[in-house]
XYZ file of C-alpha atoms in Angstrom:
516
model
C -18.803 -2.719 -36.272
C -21.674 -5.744 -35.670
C -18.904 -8.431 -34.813
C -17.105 -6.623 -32.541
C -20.637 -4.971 -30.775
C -22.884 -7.447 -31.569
C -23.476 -7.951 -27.870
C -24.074 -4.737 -26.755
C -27.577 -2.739 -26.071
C -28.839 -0.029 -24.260
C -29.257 -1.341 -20.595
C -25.593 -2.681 -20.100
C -24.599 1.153 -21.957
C -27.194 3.032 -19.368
C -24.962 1.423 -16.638
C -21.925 2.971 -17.518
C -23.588 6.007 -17.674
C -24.305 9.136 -14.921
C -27.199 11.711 -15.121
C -25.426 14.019 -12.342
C -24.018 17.020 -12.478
C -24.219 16.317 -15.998
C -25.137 13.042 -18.382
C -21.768 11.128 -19.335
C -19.536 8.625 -18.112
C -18.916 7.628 -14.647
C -16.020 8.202 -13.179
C -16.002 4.180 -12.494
C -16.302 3.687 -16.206
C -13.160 5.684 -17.104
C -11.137 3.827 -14.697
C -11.625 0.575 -16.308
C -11.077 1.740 -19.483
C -7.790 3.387 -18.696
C -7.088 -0.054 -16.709
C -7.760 -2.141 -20.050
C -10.660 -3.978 -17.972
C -13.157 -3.769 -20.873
C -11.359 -6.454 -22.765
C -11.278 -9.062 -19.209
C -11.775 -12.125 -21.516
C -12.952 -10.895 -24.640
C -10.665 -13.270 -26.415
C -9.309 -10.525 -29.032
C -5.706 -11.265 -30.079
C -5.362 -8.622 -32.898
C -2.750 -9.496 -35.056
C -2.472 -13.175 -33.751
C -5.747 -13.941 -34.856
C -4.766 -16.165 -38.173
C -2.382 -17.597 -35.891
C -3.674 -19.778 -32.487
C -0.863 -21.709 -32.314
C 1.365 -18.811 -30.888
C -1.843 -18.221 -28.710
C -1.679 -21.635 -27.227
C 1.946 -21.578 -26.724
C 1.981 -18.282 -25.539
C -0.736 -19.188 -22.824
C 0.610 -22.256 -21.731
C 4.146 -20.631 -20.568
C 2.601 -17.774 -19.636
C 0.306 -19.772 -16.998
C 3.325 -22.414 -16.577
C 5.168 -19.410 -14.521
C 2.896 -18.427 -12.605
C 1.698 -22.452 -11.338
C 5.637 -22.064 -10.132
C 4.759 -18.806 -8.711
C 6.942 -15.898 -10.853
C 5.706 -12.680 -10.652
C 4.817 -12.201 -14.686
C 4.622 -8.179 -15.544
C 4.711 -6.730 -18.567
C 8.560 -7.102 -19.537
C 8.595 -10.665 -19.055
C 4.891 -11.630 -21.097
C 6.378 -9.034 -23.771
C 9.643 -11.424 -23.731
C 8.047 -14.612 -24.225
C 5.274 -13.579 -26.879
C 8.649 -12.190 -29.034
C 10.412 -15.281 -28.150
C 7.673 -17.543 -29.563
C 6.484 -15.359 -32.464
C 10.453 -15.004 -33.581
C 10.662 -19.101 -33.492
C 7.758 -19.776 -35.171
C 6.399 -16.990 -37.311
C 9.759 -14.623 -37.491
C 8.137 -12.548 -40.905
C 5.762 -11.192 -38.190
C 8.064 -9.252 -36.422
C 8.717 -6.906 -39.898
C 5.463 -5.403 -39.180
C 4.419 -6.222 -35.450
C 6.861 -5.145 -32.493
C 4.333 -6.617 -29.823
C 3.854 -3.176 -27.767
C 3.420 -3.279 -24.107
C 0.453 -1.451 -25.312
C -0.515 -4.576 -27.052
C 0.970 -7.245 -24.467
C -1.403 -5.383 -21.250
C -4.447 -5.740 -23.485
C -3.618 -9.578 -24.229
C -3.221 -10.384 -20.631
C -6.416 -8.718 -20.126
C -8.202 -10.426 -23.182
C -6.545 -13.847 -23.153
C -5.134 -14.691 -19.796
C -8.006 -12.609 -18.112
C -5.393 -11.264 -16.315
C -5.147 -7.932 -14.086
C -2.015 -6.446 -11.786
C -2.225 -8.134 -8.089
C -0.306 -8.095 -5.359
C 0.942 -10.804 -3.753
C -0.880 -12.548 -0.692
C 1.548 -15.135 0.507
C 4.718 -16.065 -0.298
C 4.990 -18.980 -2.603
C 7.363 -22.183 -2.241
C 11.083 -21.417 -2.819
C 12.753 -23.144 -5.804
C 15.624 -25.094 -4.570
C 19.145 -23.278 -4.749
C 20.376 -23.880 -8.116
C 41.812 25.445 -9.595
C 38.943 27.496 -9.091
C 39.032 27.604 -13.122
C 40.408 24.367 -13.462
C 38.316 22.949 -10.686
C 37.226 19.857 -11.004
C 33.120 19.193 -10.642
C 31.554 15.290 -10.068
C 28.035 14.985 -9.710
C 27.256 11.517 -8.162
C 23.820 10.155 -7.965
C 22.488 6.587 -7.169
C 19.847 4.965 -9.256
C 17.635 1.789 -8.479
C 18.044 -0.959 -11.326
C 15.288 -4.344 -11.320
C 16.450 -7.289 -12.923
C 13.021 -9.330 -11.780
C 9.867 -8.017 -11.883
C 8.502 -6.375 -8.644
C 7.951 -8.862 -5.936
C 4.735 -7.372 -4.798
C 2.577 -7.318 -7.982
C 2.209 -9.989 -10.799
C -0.267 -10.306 -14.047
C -2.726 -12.877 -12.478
C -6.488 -14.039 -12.917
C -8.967 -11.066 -11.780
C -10.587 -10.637 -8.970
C -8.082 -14.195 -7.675
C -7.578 -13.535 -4.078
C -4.949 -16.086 -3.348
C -1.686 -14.618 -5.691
C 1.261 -16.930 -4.179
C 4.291 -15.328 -5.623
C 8.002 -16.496 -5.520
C 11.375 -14.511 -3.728
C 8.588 -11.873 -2.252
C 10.869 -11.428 0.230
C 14.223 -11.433 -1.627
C 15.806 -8.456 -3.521
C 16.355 -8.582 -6.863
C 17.886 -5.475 -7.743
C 20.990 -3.490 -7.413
C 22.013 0.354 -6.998
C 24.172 1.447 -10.157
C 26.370 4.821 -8.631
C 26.455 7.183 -11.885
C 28.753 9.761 -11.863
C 29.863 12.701 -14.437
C 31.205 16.262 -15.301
C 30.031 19.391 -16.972
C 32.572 18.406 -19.645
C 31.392 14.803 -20.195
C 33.093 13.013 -19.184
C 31.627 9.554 -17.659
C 33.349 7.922 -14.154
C 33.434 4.804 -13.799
C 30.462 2.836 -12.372
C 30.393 1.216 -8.583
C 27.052 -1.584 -8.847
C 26.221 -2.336 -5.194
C 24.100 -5.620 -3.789
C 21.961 -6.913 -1.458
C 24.339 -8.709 1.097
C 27.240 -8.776 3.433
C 30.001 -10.421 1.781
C 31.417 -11.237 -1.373
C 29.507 -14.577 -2.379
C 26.801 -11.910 -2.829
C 28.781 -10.818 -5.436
C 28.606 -11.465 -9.635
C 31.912 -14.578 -10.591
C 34.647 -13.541 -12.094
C 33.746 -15.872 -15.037
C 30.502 -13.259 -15.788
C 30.367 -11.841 -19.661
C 32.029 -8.428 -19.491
C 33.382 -8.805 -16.021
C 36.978 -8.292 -17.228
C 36.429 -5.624 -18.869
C 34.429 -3.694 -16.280
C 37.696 -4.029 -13.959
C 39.858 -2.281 -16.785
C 37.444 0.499 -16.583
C 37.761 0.543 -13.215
C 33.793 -0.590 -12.399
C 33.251 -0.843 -8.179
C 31.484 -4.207 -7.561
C 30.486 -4.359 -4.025
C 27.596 -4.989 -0.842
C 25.462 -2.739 0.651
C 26.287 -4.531 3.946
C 22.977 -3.001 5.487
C 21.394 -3.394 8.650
C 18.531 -4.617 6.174
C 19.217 -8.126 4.846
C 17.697 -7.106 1.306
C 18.722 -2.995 0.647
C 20.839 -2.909 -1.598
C 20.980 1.139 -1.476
C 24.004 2.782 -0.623
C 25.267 2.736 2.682
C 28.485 4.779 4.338
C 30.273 1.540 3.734
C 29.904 1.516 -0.053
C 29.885 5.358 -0.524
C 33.105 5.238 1.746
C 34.555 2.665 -0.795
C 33.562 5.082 -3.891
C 35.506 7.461 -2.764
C 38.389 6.143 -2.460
C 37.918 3.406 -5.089
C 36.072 5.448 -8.156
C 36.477 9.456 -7.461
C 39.944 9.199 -5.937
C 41.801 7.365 -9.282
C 39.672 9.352 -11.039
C 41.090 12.953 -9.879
C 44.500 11.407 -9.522
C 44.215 10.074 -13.411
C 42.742 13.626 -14.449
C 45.448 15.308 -12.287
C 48.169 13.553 -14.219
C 46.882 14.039 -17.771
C 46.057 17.712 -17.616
C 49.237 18.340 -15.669
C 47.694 20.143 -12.645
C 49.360 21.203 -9.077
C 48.951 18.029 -6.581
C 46.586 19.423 -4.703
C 43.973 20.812 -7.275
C 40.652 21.045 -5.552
C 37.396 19.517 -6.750
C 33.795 19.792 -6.267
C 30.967 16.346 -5.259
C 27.600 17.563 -5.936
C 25.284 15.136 -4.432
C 22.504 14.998 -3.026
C 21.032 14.935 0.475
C 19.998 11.512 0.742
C 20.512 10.815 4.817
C 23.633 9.188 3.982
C 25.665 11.639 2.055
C 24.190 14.290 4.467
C 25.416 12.472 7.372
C 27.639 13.907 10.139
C 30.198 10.472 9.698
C 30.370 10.669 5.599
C 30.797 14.533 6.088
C 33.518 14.233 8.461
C 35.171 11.268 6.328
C 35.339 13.117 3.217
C 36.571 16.693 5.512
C 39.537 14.794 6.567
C 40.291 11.848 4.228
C 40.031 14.308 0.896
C 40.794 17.723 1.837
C 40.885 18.761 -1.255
C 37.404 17.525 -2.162
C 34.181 20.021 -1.459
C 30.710 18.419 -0.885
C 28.038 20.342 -2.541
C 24.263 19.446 -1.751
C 21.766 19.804 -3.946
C 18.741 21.602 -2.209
C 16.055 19.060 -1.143
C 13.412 18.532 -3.418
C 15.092 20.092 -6.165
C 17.177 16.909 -7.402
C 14.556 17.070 -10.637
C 15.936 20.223 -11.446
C 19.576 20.689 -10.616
C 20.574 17.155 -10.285
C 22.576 16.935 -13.881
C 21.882 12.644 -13.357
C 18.390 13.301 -12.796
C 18.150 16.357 -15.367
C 19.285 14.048 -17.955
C 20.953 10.579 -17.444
C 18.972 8.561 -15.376
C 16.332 7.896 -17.771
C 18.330 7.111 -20.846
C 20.065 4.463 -18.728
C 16.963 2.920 -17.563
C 15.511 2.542 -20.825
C 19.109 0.964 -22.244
C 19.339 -1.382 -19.152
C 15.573 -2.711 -19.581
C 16.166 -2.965 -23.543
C 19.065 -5.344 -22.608
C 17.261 -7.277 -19.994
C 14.298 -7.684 -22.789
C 16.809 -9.153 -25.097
C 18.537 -11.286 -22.374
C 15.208 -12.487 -21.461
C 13.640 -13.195 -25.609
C 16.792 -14.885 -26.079
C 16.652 -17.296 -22.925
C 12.847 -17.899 -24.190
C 14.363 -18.772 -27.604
C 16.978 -21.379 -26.316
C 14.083 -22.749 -23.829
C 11.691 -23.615 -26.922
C 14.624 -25.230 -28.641
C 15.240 -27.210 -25.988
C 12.004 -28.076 -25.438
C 12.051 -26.780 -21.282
C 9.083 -26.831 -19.487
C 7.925 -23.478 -17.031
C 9.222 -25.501 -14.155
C 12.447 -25.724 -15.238
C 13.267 -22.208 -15.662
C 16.220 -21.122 -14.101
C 17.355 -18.250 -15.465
C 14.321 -16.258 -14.415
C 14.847 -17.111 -10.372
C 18.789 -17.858 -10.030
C 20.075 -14.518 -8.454
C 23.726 -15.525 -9.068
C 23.004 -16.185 -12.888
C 21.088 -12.618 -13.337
C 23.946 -11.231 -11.309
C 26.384 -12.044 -14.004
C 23.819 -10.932 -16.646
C 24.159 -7.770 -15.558
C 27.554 -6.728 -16.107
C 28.092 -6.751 -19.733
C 24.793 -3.963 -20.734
C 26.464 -1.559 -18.275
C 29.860 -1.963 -19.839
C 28.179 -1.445 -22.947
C 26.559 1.385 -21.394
C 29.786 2.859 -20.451
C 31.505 2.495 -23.392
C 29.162 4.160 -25.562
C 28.691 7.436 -22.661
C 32.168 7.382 -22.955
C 31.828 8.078 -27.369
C 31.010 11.179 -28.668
C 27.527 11.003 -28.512
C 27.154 9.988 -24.914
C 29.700 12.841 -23.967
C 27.101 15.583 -25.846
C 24.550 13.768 -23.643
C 26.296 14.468 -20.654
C 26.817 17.963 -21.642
C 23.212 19.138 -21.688
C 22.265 16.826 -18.897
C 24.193 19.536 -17.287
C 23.425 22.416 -19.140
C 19.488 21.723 -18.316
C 20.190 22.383 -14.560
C 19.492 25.898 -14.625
C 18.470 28.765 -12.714
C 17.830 32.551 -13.672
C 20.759 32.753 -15.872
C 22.815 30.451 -14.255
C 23.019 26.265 -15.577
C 25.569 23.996 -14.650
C 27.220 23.570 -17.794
C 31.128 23.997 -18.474
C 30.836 26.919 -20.092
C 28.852 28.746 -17.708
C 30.594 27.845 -15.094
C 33.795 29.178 -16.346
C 32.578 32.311 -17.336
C 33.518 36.017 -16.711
C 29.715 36.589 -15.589
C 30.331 33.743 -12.954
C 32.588 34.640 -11.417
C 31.646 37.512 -11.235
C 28.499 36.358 -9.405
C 30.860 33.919 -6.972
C 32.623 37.002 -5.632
C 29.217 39.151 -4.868
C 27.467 36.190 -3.188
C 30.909 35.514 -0.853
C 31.146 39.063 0.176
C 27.288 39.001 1.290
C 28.085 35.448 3.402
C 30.477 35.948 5.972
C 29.980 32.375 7.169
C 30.623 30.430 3.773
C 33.725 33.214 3.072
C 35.102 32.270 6.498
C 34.408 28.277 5.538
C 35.999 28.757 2.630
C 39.096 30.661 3.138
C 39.740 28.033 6.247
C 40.255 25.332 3.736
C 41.991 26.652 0.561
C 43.755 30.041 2.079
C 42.575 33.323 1.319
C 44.488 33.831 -1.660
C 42.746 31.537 -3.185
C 39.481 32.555 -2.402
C 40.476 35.793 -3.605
C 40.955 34.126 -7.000
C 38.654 32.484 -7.283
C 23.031 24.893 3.252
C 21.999 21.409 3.855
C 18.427 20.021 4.498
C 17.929 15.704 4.778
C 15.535 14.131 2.307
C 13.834 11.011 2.885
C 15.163 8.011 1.637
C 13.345 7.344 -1.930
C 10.940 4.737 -1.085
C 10.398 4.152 -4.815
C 13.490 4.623 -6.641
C 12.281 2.735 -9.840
C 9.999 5.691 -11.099
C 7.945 4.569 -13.941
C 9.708 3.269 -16.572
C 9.065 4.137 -20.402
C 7.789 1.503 -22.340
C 11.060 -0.579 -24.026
C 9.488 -0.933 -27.478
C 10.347 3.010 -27.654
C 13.483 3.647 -29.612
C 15.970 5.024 -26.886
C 16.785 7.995 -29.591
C 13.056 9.404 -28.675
C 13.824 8.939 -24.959
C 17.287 11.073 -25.672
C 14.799 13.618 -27.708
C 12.215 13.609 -24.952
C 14.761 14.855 -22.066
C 14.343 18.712 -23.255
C 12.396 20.048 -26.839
C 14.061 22.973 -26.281
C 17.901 22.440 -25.988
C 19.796 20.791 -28.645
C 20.285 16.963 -28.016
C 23.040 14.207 -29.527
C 21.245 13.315 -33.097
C 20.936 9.727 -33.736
C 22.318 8.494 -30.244
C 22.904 4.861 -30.242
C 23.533 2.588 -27.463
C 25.440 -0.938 -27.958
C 23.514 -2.289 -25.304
C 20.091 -3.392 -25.234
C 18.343 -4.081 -28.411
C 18.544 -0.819 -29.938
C 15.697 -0.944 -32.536
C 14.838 -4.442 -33.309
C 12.034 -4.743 -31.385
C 10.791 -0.823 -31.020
C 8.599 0.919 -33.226
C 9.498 3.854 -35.302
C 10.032 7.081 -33.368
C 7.310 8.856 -34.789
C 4.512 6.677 -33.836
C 5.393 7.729 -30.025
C 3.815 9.512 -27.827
C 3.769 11.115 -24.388
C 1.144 10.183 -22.400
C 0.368 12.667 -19.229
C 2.359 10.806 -16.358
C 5.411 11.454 -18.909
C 6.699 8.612 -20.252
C 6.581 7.483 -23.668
C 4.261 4.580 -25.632
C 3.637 3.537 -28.778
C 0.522 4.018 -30.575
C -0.212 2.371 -33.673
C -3.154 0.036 -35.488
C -0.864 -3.125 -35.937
C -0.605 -2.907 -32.095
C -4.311 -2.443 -31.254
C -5.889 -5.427 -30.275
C -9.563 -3.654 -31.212
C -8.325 -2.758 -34.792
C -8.690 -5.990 -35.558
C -11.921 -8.417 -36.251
C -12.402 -11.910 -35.226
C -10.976 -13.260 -38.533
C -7.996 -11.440 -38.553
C -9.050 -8.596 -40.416
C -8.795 -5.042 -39.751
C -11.678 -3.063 -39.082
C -10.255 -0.098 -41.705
C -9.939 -2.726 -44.508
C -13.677 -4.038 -43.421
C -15.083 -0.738 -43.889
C -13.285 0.349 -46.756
């Protein structure tokens, strides 16, 4: 390949090189590959070569936000380059998906670009029955709607990165809950603040239709001006606003006694663990029984974590992708400059945004498909011969195993019996994480279809076929499922020539059609 190498010779190879222990590459060598830092201003644009235009554009926004000081990772450059490409060459998009494979190496080649964190805060814009028994499992999970505040694409080795809100939240904590048999609560979304004007308008897209599901909107009210993580307040409020109508609701339309007694398995995040949320639910829902999950094993018998979590990620980044590509759109038909991008910034306006994917969300856990998904989320907690699935959980070989363990506890037979009566127990351990300092995770990439993400939770159990979610973008702008793969850290990406920025020569060309 003389065009692509034509600079290269032996000395600048030698210096990637080691003799010790052994001749090969240096361990600083591999880094920068697996960082992308071998294409720092190469100028390759792969599939964009025959067309600079899009470059141009695509560089001048790109650079606008970031003169205004918005932290630019991959999400947003992958929204704008499939804003621009769908307004000006649309036909591209048949054939091209614009990876985040492909959009890390064009920051890299292009923009000369590299992850930083921030160094100062930039200006502000201005304000613009034991068989019957009910079991919940509850568990909180950490949703972005703008880019991390601490790390933006920006020139390498810049050491001035002025970025925007650094020191505001924008994010919220969705509360997830479900059952062995599927079925889907409904959601409580909690904020950053201390009163209600921290809170989405009534006037947001799908906000009416949350409150007929019964959706929770409310403030974290922490001593911390920007957590938005559940507090006693809000998990107080759940209670009595999501589980209670819930059971009730149940209760009613299975025509059980009154006092039916259910099961919260959550886990021991310092909150739910807590002496005053232990002693609220003890007396305010006596018919309720908290169940911890053992510390450090959330990954495994947390049904959320087992199973859930991730698909509702990947369907709540898909639909902030296509909120985002179609804002772009409208923008370049309006003819807006970087500096007058609101949408990006205004917390109230991506408040409102928010709502309507986790309706759709909702609605379509709440279909066939999502119930199945629920289902093994649950099943795939398992230990020995035990799983937390319906139908283990009900069995003969349960119970069985409930009796034996009670008769060798004295304590938790005593516990029991104190609360429900020793009839019924005839018929029929708590350790304090640390708060999750990084309750993101890493994401999977949102060109993969979510249908592999659904396939990726377990090879061996059987998952929903053909799962689709309304929200998000479903599969206009992923690449076919087969062209995914895992990469060690776990999470999915697509691999594929049309997304290679190195497949490609500097006319346009690609290298197999060269050599062929």
């Amino acid at each position: 390949m003389p065009v692509l190498f034509n600079h290269l010779h032996k000395g600048t190879v030698s210096k990637w090189m080691v003799n010790e222990p052994v001749r090969g590459w240096s361990e600083q060598t591999l880094k920068k590959v697996e960082a992308g830092a071998s294409l720092k201003r190469s100028g390759c644009v792969g599939i964009l070569t025959p067309y600079p235009g899009i470059v141009e554009e695509v560089k001048g926004k790109l650079t606008g936000l970031r003169d205004v000081g918005l932290t630019v990772d991959c999400l947003l450059a992958r929204s704008i380059i499939l804003a621009v490409i769908a307004c000006r060459q649309p036909s591209l998009l048949t054939q091209f998906k614009c990876t985040e494979h492909y959009v890390r190496h064009f920051l890299a080649s292009v923009m000369g670009w590299s992850l930083r964190h921030g160094t100062r805060a930039a200006a502000k814009l201005p304000d613009d029955a034991v068989e019957q028994c009910l079991v919940v499992n509850m568990d909180q999970t950490g949703v972005i709607i703008l880019m991390s505040k601490k790390r933006t694409y920006e020139q390498k080795g810049a050491r001035q990165v002025s970025i925007l809100h650094q020191d505001e939240k924008r994010a919220y904590t969705l509360c997830v809950a479900s059952t062995p048999a599927g079925d889907i609560l409904p959601f409580q979304q909690v904020w950053a603040g201390k009163t209600s004007t921290s809170l989405l308008s009534s006037d947001a897209k799908g906000h009416a239709e949350a409150l007929e599901l019964g959706f929770h909107f409310t403030v974290a009210n922490s001593d911390k001006k920007t957590s938005h993580f559940s507090t006693l307040k809000t998990m107080k409020e759940w209670m009595q606003k999501i589980l209670q109508p819930w059971i009730k609701e149940y209760i009613r339309s299975h025509d059980l006694p009154k006092n039916q007694k259910s099961i919260l398995f959550i886990d021991c995040y310092p909150v739910h663990a807590g002496v005053e949320f232990c002693t609220f639910v003890f007396e305010e829902f006596p018919n309720v029984f908290l169940i911890f999950v053992p510390a450090n094993c959330t990954g495994i018998m947390q049904p959320a974590d087992a199973g859930l979590n991730r698909v509702i990620k990947h369907s709540i980044r898909q639909a902030a992708l296509d909120y985002l590509v179609e804002s772009h759109k409208e923008q370049l038909s309006e003819g807006l400059t970087p500096s007058q991008i609101k949408f990006t910034t205004s917390l109230p306006i991506l408040r409102n945004a928010s709502v309507d994917p986790i309706v759709k969300l909702h609605e379509t856990m709440r279909g066939a498909n999502g119930r199945d998904l629920i289902r093994c989320a649950w099943e795939k907690c398992t230990v020995k011969e035990f799983n937390l699935g319906e139908e283990c959980l009900t069995s003969r070989k349960a119970k069985i195993a409930y009796r034996e363990y009670l008769e060798t506890d004295a304590i938790l037979r005593s516990e029991i019996e104190a609360k429900i009566g020793r009839e019924a127990l005839l018929n029929a351990t708590l350790q304090v994480e640390d708060e999750d300092l990084d309750p993101y995770g890493i994401p999977d990439a949102t060109d993969v279809p979510i249908s592999r993400v659904v396939a990726e939770l377990d090879h061996d159990s059987p998952q929903p076929a053909d799962l689709e979610f309304q929200a998000g973008l479903g599969d206009q702008y992923c690449v076919p499922a087969e062209t995914v793969e895992c990469e060690l850290n776990g999470t999915l990406v697509p691999i594929n020539e049309q997304e290679s920025i190195w497949a490609y020569t500097k006319d346009g060309r690609t290298w197999s059609d060269v050599l062929s």
